[in-house]
PDB file of C-alpha atoms in Angstrom:
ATOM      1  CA  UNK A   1      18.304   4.787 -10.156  1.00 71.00           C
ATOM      2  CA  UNK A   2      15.188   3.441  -8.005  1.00 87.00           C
ATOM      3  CA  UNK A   3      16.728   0.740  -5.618  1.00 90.00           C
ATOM      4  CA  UNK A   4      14.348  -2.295  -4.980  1.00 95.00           C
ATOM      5  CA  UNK A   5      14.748  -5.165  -2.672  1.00 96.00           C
ATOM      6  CA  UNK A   6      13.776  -8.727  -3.359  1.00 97.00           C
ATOM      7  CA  UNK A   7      13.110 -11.305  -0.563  1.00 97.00           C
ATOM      8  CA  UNK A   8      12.771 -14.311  -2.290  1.00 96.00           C
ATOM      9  CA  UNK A   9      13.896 -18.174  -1.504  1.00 94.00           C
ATOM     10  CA  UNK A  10      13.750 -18.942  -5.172  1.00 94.00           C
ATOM     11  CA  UNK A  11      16.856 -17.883  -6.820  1.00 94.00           C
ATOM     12  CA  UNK A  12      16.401 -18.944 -10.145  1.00 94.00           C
ATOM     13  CA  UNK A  13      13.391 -16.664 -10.026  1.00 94.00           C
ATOM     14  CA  UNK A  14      15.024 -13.817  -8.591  1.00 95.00           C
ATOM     15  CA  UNK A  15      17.821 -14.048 -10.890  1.00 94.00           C
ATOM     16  CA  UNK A  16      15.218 -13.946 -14.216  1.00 94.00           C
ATOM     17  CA  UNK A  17      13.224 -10.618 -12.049  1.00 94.00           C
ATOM     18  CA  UNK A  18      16.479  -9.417 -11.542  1.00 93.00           C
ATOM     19  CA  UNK A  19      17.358  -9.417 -15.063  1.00 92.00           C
ATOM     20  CA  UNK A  20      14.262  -8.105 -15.962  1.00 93.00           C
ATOM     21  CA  UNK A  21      13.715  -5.213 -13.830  1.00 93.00           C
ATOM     22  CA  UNK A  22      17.530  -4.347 -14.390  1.00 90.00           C
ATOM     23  CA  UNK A  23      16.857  -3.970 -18.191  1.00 88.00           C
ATOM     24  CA  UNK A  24      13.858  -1.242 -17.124  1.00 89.00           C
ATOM     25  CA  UNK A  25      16.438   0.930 -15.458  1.00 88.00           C
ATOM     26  CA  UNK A  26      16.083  -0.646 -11.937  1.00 91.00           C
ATOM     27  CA  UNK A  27      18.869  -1.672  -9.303  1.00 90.00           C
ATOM     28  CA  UNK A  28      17.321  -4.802  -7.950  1.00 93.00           C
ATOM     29  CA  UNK A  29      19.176  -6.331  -4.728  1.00 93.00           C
ATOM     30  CA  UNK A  30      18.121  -9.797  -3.477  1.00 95.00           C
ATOM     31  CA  UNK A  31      17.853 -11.530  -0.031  1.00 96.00           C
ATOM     32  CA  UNK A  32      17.171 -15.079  -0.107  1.00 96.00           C
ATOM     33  CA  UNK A  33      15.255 -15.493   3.418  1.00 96.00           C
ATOM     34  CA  UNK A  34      13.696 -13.235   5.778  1.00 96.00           C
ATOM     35  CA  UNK A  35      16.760 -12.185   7.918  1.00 95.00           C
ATOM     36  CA  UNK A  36      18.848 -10.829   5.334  1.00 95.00           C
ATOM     37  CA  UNK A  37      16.620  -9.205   3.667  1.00 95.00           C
ATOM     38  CA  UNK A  38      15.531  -7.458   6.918  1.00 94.00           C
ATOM     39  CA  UNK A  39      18.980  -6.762   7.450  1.00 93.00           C
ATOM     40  CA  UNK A  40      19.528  -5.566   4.671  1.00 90.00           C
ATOM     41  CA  UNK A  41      16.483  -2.756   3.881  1.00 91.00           C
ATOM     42  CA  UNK A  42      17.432  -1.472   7.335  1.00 86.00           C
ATOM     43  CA  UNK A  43      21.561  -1.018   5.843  1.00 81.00           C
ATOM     44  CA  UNK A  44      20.954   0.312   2.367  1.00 76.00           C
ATOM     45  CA  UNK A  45      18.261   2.712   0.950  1.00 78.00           C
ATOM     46  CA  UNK A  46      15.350   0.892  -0.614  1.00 89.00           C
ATOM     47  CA  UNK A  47      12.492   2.033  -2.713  1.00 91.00           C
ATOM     48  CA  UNK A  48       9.856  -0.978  -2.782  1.00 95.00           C
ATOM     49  CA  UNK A  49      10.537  -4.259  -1.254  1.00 97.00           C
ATOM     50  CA  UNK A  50       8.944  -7.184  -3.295  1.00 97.00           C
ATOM     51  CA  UNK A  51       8.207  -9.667  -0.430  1.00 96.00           C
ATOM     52  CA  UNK A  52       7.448 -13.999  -1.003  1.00 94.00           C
ATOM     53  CA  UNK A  53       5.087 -14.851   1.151  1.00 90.00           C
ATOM     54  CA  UNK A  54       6.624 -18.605   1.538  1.00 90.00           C
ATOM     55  CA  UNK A  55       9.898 -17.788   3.043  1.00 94.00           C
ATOM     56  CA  UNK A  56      12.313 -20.630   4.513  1.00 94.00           C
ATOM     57  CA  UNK A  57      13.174 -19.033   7.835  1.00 95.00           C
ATOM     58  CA  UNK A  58      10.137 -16.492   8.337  1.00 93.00           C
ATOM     59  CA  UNK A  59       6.231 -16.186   7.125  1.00 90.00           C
ATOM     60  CA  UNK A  60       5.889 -13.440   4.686  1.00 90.00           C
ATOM     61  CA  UNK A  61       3.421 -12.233   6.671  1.00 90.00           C
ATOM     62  CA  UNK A  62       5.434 -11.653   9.656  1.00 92.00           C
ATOM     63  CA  UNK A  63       8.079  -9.819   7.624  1.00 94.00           C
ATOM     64  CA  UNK A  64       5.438  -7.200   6.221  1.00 92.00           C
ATOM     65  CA  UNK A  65       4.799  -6.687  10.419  1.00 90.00           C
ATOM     66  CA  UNK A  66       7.865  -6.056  10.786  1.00 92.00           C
ATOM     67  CA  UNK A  67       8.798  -3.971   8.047  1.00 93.00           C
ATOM     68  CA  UNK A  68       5.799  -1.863   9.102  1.00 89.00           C
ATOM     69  CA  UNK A  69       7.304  -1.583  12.780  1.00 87.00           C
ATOM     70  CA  UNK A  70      10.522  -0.121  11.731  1.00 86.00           C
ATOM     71  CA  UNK A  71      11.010   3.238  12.017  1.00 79.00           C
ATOM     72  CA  UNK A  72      10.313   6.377  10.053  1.00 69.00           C
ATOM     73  CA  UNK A  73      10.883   6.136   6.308  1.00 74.00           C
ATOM     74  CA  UNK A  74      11.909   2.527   6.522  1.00 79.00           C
ATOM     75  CA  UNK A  75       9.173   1.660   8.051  1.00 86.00           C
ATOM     76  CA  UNK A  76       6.719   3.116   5.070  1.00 86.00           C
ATOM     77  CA  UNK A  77       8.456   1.802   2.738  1.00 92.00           C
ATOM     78  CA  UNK A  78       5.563   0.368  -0.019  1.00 93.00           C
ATOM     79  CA  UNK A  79       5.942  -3.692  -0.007  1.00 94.00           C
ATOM     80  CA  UNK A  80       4.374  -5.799  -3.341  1.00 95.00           C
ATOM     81  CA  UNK A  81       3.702  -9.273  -2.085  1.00 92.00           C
ATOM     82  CA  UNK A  82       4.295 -12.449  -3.771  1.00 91.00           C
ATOM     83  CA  UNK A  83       2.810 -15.682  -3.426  1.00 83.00           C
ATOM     84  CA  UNK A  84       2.034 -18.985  -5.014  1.00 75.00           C
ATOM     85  CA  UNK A  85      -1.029 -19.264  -3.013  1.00 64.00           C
ATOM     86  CA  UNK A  86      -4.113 -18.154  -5.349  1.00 60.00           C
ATOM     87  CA  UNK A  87      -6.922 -18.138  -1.976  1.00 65.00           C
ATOM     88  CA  UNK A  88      -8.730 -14.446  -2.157  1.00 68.00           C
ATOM     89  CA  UNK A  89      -8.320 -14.331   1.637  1.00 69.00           C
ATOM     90  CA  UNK A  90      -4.302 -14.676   1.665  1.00 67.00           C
ATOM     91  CA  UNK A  91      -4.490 -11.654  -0.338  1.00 70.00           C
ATOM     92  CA  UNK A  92      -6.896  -9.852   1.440  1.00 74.00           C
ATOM     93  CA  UNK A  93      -4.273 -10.705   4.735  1.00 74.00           C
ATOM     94  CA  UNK A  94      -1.580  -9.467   3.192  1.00 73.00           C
ATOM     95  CA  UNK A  95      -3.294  -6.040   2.510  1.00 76.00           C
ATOM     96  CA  UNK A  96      -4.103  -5.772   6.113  1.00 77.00           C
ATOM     97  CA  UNK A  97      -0.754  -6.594   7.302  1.00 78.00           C
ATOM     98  CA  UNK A  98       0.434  -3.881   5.974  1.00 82.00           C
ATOM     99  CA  UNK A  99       1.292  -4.290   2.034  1.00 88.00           C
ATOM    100  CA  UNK A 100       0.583  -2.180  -0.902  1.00 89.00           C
ATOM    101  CA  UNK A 101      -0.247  -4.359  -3.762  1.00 88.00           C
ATOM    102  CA  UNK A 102      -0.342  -8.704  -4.115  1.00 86.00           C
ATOM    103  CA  UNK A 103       0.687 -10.357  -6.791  1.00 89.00           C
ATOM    104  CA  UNK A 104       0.248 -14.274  -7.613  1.00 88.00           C
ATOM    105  CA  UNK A 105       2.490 -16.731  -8.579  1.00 88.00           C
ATOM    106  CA  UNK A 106       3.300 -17.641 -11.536  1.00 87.00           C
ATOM    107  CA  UNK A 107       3.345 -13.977 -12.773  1.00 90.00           C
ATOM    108  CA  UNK A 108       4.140 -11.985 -15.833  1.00 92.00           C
ATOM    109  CA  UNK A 109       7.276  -9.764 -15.555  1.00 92.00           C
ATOM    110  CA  UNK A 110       5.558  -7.330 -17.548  1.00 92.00           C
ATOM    111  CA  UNK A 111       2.636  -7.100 -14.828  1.00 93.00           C
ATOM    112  CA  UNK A 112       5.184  -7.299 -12.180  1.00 95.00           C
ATOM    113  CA  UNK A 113       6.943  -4.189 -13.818  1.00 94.00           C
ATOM    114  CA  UNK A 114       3.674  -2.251 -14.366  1.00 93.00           C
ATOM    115  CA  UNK A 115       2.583  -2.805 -10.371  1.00 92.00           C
ATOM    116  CA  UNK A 116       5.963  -1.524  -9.317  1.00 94.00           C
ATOM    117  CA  UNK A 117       5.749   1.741 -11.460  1.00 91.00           C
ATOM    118  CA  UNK A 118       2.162   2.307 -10.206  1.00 90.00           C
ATOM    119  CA  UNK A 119       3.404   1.847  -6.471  1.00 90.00           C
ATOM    120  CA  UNK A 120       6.126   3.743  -7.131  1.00 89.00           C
ATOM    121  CA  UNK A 121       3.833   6.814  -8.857  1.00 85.00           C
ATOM    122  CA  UNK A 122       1.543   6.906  -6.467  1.00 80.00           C
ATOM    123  CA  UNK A 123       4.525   7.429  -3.682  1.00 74.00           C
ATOM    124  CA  UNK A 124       6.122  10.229  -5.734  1.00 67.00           C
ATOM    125  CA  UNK A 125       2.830  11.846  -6.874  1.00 47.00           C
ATOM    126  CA  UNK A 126       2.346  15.825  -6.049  1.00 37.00           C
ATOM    127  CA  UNK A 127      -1.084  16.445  -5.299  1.00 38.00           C
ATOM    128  CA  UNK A 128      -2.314  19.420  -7.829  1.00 42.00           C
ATOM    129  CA  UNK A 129      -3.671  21.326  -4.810  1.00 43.00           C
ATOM    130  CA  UNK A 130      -1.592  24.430  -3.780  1.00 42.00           C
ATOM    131  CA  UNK A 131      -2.741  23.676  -0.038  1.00 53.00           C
ATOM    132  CA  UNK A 132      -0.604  20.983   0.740  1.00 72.00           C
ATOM    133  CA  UNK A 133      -1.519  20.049   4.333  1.00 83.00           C
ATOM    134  CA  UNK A 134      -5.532  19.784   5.021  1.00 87.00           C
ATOM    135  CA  UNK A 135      -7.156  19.898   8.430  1.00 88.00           C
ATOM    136  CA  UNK A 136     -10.183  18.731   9.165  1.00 89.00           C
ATOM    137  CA  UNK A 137     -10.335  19.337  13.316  1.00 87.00           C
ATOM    138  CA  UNK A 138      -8.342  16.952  14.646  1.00 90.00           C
ATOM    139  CA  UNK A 139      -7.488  15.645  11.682  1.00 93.00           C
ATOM    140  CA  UNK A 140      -4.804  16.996   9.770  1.00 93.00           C
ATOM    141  CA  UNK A 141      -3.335  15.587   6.657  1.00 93.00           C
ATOM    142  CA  UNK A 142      -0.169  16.773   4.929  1.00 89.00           C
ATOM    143  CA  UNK A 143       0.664  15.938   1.515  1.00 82.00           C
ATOM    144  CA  UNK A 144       4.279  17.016   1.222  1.00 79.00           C
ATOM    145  CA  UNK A 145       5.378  15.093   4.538  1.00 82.00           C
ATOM    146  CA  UNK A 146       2.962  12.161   3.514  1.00 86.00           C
ATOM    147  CA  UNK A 147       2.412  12.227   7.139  1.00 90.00           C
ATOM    148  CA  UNK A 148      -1.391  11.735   8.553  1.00 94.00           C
ATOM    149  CA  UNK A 149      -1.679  12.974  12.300  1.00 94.00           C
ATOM    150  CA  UNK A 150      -4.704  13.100  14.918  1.00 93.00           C
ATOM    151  CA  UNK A 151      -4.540  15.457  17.682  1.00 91.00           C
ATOM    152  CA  UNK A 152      -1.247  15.927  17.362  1.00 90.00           C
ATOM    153  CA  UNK A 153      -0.225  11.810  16.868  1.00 92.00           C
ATOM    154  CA  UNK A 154       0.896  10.197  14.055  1.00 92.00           C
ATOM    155  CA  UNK A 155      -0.985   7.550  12.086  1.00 92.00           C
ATOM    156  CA  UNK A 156       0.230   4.071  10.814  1.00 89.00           C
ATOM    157  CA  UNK A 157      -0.620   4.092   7.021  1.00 91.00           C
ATOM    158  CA  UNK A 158       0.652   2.481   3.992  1.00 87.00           C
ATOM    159  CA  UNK A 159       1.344   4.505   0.907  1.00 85.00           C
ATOM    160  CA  UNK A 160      -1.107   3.430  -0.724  1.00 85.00           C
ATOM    161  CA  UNK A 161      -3.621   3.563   1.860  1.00 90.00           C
ATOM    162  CA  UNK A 162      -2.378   7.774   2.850  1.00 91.00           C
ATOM    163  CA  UNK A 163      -3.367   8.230  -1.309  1.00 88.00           C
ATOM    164  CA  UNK A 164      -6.540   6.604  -0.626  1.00 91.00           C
ATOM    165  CA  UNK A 165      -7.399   8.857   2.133  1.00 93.00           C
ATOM    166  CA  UNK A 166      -6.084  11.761   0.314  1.00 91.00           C
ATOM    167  CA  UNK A 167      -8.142  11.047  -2.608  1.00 89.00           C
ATOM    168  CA  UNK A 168     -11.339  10.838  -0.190  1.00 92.00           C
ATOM    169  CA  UNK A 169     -10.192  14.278   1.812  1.00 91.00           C
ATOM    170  CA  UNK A 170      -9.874  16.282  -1.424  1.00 87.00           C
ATOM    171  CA  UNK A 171     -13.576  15.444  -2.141  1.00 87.00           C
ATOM    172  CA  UNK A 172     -14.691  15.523   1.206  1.00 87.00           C
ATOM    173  CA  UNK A 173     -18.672  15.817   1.163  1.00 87.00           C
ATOM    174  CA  UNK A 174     -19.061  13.897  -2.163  1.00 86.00           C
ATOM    175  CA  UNK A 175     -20.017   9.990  -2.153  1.00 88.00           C
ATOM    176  CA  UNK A 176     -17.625   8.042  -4.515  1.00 87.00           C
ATOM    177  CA  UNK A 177     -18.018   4.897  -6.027  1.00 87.00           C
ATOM    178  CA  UNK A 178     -15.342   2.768  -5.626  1.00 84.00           C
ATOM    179  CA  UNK A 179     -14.575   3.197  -9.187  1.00 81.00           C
ATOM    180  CA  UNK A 180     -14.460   6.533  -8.640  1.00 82.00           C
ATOM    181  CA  UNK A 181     -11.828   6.316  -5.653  1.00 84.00           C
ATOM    182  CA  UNK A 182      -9.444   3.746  -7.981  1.00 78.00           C
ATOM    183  CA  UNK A 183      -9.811   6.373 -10.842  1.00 75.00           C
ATOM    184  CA  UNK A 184      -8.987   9.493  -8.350  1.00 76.00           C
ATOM    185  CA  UNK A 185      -5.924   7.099  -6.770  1.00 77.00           C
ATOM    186  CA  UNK A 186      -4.375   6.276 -10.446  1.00 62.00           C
ATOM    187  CA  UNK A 187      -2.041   3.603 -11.162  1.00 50.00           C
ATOM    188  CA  UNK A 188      -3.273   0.647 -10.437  1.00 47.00           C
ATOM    189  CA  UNK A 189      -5.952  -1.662 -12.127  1.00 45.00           C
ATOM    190  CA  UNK A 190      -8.678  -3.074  -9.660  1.00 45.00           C
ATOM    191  CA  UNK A 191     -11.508  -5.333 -10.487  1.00 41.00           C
ATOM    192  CA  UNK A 192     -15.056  -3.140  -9.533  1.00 39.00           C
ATOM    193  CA  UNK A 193     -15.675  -4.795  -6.561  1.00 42.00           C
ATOM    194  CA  UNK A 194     -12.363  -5.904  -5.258  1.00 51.00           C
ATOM    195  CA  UNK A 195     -12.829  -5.982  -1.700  1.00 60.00           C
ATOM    196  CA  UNK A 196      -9.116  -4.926  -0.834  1.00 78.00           C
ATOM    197  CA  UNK A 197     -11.126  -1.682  -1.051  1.00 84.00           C
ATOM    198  CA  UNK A 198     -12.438  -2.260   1.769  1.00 88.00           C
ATOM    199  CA  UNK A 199      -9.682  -3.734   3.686  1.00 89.00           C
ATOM    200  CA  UNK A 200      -7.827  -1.021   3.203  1.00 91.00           C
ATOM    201  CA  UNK A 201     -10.748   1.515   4.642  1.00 93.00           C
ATOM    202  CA  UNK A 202     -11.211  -0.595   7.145  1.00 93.00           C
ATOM    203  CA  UNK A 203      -7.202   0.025   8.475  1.00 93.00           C
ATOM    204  CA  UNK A 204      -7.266   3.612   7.733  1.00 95.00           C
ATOM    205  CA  UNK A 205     -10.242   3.957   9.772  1.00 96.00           C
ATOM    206  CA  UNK A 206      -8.666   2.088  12.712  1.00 95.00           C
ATOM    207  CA  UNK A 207      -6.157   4.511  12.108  1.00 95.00           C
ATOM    208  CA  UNK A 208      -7.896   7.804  12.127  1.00 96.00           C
ATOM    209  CA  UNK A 209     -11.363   7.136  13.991  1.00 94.00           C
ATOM    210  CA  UNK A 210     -12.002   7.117  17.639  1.00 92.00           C
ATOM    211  CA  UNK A 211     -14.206   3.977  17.283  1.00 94.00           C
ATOM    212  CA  UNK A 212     -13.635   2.332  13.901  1.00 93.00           C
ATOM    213  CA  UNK A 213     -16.493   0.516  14.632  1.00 93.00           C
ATOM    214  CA  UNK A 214     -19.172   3.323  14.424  1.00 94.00           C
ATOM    215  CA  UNK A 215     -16.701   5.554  11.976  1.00 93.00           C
ATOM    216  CA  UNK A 216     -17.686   9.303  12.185  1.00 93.00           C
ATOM    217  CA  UNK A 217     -15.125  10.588   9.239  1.00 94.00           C
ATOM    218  CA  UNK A 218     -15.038   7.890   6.586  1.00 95.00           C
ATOM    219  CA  UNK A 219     -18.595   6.847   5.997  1.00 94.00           C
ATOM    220  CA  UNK A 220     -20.205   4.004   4.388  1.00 93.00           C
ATOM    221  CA  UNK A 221     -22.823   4.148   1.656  1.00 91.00           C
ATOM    222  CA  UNK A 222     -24.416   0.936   0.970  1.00 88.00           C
ATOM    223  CA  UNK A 223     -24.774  -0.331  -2.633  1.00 85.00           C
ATOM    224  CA  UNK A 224     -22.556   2.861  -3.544  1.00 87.00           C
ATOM    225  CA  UNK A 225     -18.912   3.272  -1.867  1.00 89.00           C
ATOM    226  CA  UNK A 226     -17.806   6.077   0.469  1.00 93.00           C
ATOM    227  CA  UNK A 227     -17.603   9.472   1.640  1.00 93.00           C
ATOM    228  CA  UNK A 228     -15.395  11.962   3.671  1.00 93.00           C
ATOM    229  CA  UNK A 229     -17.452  13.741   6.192  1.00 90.00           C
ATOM    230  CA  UNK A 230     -16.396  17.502   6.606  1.00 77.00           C
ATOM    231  CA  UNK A 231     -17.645  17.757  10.128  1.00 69.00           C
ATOM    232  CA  UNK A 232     -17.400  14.719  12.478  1.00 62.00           C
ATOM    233  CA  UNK A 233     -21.184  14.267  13.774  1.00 50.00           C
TER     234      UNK A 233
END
């Protein structure tokens, strides 16, 4: 059974989530502030973490940093972001910080459910290529480990940001809409031109390019969407 943790001040709502999520086969655990819950994803395994971003002793915000610091797997471990806040740009801060999907308030528990199956699909999703590790120079990307690495150094990425760069990798050489990269990804629905797109190439490039700035590996193609260069220039 999938384990998820729920950091949320509102405890009549995490008691109707709980309920919910409980009756679709999940073990949901909840943390009513920032400290607990902190506490307790570093004491018991956790799947997905389903993070407020209004918390009474911590910003939201501060515990996806945090989360992301950790170590190892705990520190990878995918986050879906609540808030009550409906501003574009919270949500477009919250997917730089470091989560995988963003979810307003108030919500249906149905979408709430579908978001955390996609998260947790794209996290336990073989690749159908028999080469599971790809290597592009210093570059080297390895499916099985989920584990991104450039000369020799490991890379801070999200799970859903590692599938994103996967997805470009695989088709390195071909320009894709960004359509095309949400179809390739799978498992979650995005408006065309939902610009957490772009946040999120904008942190894998920081990630993987010597200058994200003037990025030499993940191009831009205006008016189109992106493409994975074989061969750095």
């Amino acid at each position: 059974m999938q384990q998820l943790l729920m950091i949320e001040d509102d405890v009549r709502l995490a008691g109707m989530v709980s309920e919910y999520l409980g009756a679709s086969g999940f073990l949901v655990s909840h943390a009513p502030d920032a400290k607990t819950g902190l506490t307790r994803l570093q004491s018991a395994g956790v799947d997905l973490v389903i993070l407020d971003l209004m918390l009474p002793d911590m910003d939201g915000l501060q515990v996806c940093q945090r989360i992301r610091a950790l170590p190892s797997a705990l520190g990878q471990v995918p986050v879906l972001m609540l808030t009550a806040k409906g501003d574009p740009m919270d949500r477009i801060i919250g997917l730089e910080m470091g989560a995988d999907d963003y979810l307003p308030k108030p919500f249906e528990p149905r979408e709430l459910l579908a978001r955390i199956k996609a998260i947790l699909r794209r996290k336990g999703t073989d690749s159908p290529s028999p080469t599971q590790t790809m290597n592009f120079g210093s570059l080297e990307i390895d499916r099985d480990a989920r584990r991104v690495l450039v000369k020799g150094h490991p890379c801070e990425l999200t799970s859903y940001q590692f599938d994103l760069l996967v997805a470009l990798a695989e088709r390195a050489g071909r320009v894709l809409t960004r359509d095309q990269i949400m179809e390739a990804v799978r498992g979650r629905e995005l408006e065309a031109f939902d610009r957490s797109i772009d946040v999120h190439m904008g942190r894998i490039r920081a990630a993987i390019e010597a200058d994200p700035k003037a990025p030499q590996r993940i191009l831009t193609v205006r008016g189109v969407g992106y493409v994975f260069a074989r061969q750095q220039a």
